[in-house]
PDB file of C-alpha atoms in Angstrom:
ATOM      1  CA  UNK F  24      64.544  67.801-107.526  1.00  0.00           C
ATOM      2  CA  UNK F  25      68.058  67.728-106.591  1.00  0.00           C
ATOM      3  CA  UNK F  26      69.257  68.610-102.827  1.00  0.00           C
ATOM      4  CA  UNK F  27      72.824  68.976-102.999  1.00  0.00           C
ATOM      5  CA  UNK F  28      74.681  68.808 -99.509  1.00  0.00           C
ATOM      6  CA  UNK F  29      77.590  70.356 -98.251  1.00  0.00           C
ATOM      7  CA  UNK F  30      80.434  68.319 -98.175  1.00  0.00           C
ATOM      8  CA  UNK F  31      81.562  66.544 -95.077  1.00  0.00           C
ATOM      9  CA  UNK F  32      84.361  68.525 -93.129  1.00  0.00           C
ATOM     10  CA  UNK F  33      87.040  66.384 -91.085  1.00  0.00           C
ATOM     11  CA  UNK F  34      88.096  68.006 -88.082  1.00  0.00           C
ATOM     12  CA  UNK F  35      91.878  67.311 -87.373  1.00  0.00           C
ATOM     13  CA  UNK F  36      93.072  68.253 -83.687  1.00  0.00           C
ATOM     14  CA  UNK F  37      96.661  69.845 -83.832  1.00  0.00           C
ATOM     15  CA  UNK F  38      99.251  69.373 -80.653  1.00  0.00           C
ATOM     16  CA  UNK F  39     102.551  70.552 -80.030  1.00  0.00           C
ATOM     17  CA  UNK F  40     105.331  67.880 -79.659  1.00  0.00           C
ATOM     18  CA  UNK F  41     109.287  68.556 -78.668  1.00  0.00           C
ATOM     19  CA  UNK F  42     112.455  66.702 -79.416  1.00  0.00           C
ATOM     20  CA  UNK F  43     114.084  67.976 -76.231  1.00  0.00           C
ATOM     21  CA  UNK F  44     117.753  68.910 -76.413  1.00  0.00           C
ATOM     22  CA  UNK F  45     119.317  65.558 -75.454  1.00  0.00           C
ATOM     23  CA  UNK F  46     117.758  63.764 -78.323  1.00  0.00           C
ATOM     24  CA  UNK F  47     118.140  66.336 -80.908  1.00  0.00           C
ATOM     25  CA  UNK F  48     120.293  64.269 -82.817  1.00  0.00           C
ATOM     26  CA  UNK F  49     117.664  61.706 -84.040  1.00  0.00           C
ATOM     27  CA  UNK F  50     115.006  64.273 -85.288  1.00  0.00           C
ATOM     28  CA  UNK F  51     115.191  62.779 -88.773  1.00  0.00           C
ATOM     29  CA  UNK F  52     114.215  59.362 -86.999  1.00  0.00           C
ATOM     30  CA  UNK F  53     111.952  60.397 -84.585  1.00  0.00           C
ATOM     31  CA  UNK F  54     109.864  62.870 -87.449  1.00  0.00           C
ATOM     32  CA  UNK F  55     109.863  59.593 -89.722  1.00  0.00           C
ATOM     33  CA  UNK F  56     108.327  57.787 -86.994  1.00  0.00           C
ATOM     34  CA  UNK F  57     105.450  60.868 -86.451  1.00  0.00           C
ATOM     35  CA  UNK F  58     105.020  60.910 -90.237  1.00  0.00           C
ATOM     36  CA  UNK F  59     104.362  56.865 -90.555  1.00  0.00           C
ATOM     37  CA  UNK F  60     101.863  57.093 -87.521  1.00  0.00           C
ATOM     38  CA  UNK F  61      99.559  59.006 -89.460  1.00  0.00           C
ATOM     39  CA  UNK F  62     100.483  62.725 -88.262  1.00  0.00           C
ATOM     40  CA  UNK F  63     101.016  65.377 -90.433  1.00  0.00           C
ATOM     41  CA  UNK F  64     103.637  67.767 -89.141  1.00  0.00           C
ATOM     42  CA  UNK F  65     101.755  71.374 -89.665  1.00  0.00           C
ATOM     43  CA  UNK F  66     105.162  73.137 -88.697  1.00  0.00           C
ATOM     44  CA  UNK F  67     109.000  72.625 -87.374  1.00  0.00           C
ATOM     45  CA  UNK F  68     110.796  75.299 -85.174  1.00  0.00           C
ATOM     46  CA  UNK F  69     114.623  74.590 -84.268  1.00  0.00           C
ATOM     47  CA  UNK F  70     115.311  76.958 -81.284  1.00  0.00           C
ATOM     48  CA  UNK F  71     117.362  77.643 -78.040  1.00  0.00           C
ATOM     49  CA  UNK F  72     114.990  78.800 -74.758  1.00  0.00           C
ATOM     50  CA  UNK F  73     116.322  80.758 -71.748  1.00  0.00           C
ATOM     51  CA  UNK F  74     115.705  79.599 -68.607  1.00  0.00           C
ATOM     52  CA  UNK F  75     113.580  82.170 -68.351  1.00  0.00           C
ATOM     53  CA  UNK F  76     111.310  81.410 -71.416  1.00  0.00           C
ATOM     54  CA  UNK F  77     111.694  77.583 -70.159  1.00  0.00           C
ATOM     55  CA  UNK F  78     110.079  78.834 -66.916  1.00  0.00           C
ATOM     56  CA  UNK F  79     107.469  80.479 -68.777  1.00  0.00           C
ATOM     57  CA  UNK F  80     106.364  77.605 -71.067  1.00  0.00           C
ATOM     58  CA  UNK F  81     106.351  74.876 -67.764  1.00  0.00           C
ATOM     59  CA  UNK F  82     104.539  77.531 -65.225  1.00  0.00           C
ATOM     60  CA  UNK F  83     101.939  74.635 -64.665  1.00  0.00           C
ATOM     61  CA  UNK F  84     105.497  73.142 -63.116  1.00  0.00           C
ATOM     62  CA  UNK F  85     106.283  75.979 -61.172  1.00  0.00           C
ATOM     63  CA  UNK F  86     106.784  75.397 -57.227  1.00  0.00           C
ATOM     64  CA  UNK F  87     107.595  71.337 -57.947  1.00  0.00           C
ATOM     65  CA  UNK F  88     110.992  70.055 -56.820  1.00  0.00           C
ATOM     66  CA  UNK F  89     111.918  69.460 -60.330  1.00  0.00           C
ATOM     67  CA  UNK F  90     111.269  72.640 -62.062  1.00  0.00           C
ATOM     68  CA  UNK F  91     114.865  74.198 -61.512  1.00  0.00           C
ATOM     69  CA  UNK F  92     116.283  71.124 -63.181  1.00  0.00           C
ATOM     70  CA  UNK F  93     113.651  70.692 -65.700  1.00  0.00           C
ATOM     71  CA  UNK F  94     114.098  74.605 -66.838  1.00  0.00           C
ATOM     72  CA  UNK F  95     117.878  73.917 -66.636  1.00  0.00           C
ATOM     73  CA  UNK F  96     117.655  70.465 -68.757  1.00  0.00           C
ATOM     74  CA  UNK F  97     115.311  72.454 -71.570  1.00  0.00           C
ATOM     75  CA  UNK F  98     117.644  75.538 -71.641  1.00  0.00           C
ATOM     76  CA  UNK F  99     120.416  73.072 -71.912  1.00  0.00           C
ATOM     77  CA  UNK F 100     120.634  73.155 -76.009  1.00  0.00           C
ATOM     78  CA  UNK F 101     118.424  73.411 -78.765  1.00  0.00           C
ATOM     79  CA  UNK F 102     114.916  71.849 -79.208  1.00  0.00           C
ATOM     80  CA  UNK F 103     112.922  71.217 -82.027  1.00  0.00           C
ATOM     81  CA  UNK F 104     109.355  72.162 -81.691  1.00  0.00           C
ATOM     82  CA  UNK F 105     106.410  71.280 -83.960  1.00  0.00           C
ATOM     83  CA  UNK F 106     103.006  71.268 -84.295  1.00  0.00           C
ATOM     84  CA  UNK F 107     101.221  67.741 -85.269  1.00  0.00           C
ATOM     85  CA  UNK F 108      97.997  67.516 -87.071  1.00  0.00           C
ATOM     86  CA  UNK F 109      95.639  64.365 -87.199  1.00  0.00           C
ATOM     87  CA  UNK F 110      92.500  63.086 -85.811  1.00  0.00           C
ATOM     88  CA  UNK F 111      92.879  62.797 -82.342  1.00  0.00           C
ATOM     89  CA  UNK F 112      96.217  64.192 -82.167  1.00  0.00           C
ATOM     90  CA  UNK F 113      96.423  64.593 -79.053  1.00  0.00           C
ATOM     91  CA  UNK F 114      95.603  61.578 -77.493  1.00  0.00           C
ATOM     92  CA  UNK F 115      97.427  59.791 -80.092  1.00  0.00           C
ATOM     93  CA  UNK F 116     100.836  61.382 -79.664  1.00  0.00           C
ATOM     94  CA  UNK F 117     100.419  60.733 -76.106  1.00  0.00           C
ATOM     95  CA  UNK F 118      99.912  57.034 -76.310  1.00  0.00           C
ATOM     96  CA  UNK F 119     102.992  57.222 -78.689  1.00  0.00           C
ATOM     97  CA  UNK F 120     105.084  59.228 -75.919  1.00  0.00           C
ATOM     98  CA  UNK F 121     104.023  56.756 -73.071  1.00  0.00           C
ATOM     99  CA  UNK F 122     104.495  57.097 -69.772  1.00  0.00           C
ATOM    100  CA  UNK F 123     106.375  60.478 -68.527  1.00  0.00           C
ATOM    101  CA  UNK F 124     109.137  58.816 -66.107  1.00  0.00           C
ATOM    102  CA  UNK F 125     111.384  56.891 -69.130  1.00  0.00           C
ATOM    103  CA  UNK F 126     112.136  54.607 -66.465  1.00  0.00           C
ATOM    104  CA  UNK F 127     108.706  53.579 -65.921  1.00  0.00           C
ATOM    105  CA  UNK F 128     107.946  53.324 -69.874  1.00  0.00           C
ATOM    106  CA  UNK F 129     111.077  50.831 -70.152  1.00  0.00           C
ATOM    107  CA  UNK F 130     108.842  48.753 -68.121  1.00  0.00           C
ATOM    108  CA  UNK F 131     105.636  48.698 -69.195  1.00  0.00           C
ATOM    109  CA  UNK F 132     105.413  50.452 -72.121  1.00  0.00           C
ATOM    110  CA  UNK F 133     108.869  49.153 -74.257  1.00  0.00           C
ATOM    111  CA  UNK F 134     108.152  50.470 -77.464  1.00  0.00           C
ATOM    112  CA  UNK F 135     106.934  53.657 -76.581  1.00  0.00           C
ATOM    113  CA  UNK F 136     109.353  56.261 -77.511  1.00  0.00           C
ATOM    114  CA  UNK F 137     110.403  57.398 -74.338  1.00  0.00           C
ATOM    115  CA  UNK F 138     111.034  53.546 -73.566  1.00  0.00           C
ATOM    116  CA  UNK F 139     113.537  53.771 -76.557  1.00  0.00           C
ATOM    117  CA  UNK F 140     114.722  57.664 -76.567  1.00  0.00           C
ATOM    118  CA  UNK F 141     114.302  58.829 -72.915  1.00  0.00           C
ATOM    119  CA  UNK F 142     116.986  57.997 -69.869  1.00  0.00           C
ATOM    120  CA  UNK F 143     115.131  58.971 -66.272  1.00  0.00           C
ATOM    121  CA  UNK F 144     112.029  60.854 -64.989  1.00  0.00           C
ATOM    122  CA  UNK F 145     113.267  64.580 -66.320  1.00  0.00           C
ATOM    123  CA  UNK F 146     115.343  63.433 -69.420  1.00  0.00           C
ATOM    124  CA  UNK F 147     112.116  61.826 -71.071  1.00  0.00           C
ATOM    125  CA  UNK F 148     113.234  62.747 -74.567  1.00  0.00           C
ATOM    126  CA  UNK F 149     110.083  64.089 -75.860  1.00  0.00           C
ATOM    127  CA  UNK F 150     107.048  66.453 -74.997  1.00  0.00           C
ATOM    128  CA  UNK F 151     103.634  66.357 -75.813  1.00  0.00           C
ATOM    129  CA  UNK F 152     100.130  67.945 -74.993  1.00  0.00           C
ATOM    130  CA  UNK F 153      97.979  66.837 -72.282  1.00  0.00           C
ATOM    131  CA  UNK F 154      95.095  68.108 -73.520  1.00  0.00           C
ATOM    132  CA  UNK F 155      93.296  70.841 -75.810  1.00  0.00           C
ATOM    133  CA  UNK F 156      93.707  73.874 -73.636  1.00  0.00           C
ATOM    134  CA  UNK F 157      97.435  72.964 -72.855  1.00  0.00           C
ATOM    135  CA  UNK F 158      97.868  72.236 -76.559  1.00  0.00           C
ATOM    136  CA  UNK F 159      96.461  75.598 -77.597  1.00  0.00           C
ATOM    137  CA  UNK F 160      98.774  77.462 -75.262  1.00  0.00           C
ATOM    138  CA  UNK F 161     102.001  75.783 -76.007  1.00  0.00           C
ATOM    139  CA  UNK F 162     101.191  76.283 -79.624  1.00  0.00           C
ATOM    140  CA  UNK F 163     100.720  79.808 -79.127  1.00  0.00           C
ATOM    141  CA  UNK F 164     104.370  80.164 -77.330  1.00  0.00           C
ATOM    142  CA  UNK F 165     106.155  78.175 -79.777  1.00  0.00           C
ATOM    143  CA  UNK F 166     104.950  79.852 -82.946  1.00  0.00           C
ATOM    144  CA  UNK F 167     103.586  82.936 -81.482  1.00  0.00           C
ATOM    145  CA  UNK F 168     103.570  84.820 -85.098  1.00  0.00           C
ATOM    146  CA  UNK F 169     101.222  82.093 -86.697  1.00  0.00           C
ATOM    147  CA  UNK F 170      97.940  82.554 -84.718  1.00  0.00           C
ATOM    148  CA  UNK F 171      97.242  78.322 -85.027  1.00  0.00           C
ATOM    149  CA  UNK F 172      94.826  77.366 -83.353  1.00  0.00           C
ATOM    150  CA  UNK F 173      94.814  72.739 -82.213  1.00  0.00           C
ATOM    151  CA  UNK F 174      91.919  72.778 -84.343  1.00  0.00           C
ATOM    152  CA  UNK F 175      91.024  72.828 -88.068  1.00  0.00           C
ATOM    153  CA  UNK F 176      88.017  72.382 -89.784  1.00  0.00           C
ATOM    154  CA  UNK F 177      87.843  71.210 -93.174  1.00  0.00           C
ATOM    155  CA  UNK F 178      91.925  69.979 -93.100  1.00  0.00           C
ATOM    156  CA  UNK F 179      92.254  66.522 -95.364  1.00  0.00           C
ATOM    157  CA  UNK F 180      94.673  64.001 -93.298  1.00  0.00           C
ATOM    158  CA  UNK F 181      96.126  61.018 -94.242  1.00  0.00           C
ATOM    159  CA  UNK F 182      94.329  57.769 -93.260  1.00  0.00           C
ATOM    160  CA  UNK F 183      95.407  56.695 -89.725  1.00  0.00           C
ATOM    161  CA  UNK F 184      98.111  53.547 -89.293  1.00  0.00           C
ATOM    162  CA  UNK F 185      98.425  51.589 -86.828  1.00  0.00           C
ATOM    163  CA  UNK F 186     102.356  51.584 -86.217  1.00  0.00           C
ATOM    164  CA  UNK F 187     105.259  50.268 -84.095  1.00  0.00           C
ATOM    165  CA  UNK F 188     108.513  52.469 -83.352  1.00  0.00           C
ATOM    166  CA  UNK F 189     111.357  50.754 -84.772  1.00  0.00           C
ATOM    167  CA  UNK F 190     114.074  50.014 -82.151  1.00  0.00           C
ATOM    168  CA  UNK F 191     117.398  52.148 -82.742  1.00  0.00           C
ATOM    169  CA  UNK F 192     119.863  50.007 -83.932  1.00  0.00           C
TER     170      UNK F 192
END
């Protein structure tokens, strides 16, 4: 007799990463470096917030000293927006991002990319997730119309690398 099992499903967490507008410029670069860490980039969204929608999408922000000038820095130009798929996404595009404050990551965390793309504590060059609920929310504003959810079962991924971001030349 023959018990045949159902096969294994891999669950891949999904998170929401942003170029912001300052480093829009090097999306090419900074999506090769997401794609050779082992992410697979579900979805890309170019787009231009309002204040207003800025506001929205940083409420957890709302009432800091910072928030007029962070809503003013994201409303500054366009973003790119995308969703990132891979085990542990989350956590793992985090450890990529390093520190928030770039100024803090040029010091102890040099080849993090907002070491190498971000310029002070509000132009840090890049957003990601802190965690499951905040990635389901700001996956639902971004791509409102797609209903996706940080969490897939059954979704194949690549096999995860261990990798370096190159410094710009």
């Amino acid at each position: 007799m023959e018990i045949s099992m159902p096969a294994p499903q891999i669950y891949v967490e999904k998170t929401l990463a942003i170029i912001k507008p300052d480093i829009v410029d090097k999306e090419e670069e900074i999506q090769d470096i997401i794609l050779r860490c082992g992410f697979t980039i579900v979805q890309r969204r170019k787009l231009h917030l309002s204040p207003e929608q800025c506001s929205d999408f940083y409420v957890e922000q709302y009432g800091k000293m910072f928030f007029p000038n962070l809503t003013a820095y994201m409303s500054s130009g366009p973003l790119v927006a995308m969703i990132l798929a891979r085990h542990k996404a989350i956590s793992y595009w985090l450890e990529l991002l390093g520190p928030n404050n770039s100024l803090v990551a040029k010091e102890t965390h040099p080849e993090s990319l907002r070491a190498i793309y971000g310029t002070d504590d509000l132009r840090n060059a890049l957003h990601g997730s802190n965690d499951f609920a905040a990635a389901e929310r700001e996956i639902r504003f971004m791509f409102p119309e797609d209903g996706v959810s940080p969490c897939c079962p059954g979704y194949s991924q690549m096999p995860v690398l261990k990798c370096k971001p190159p410094h710009p030349a």
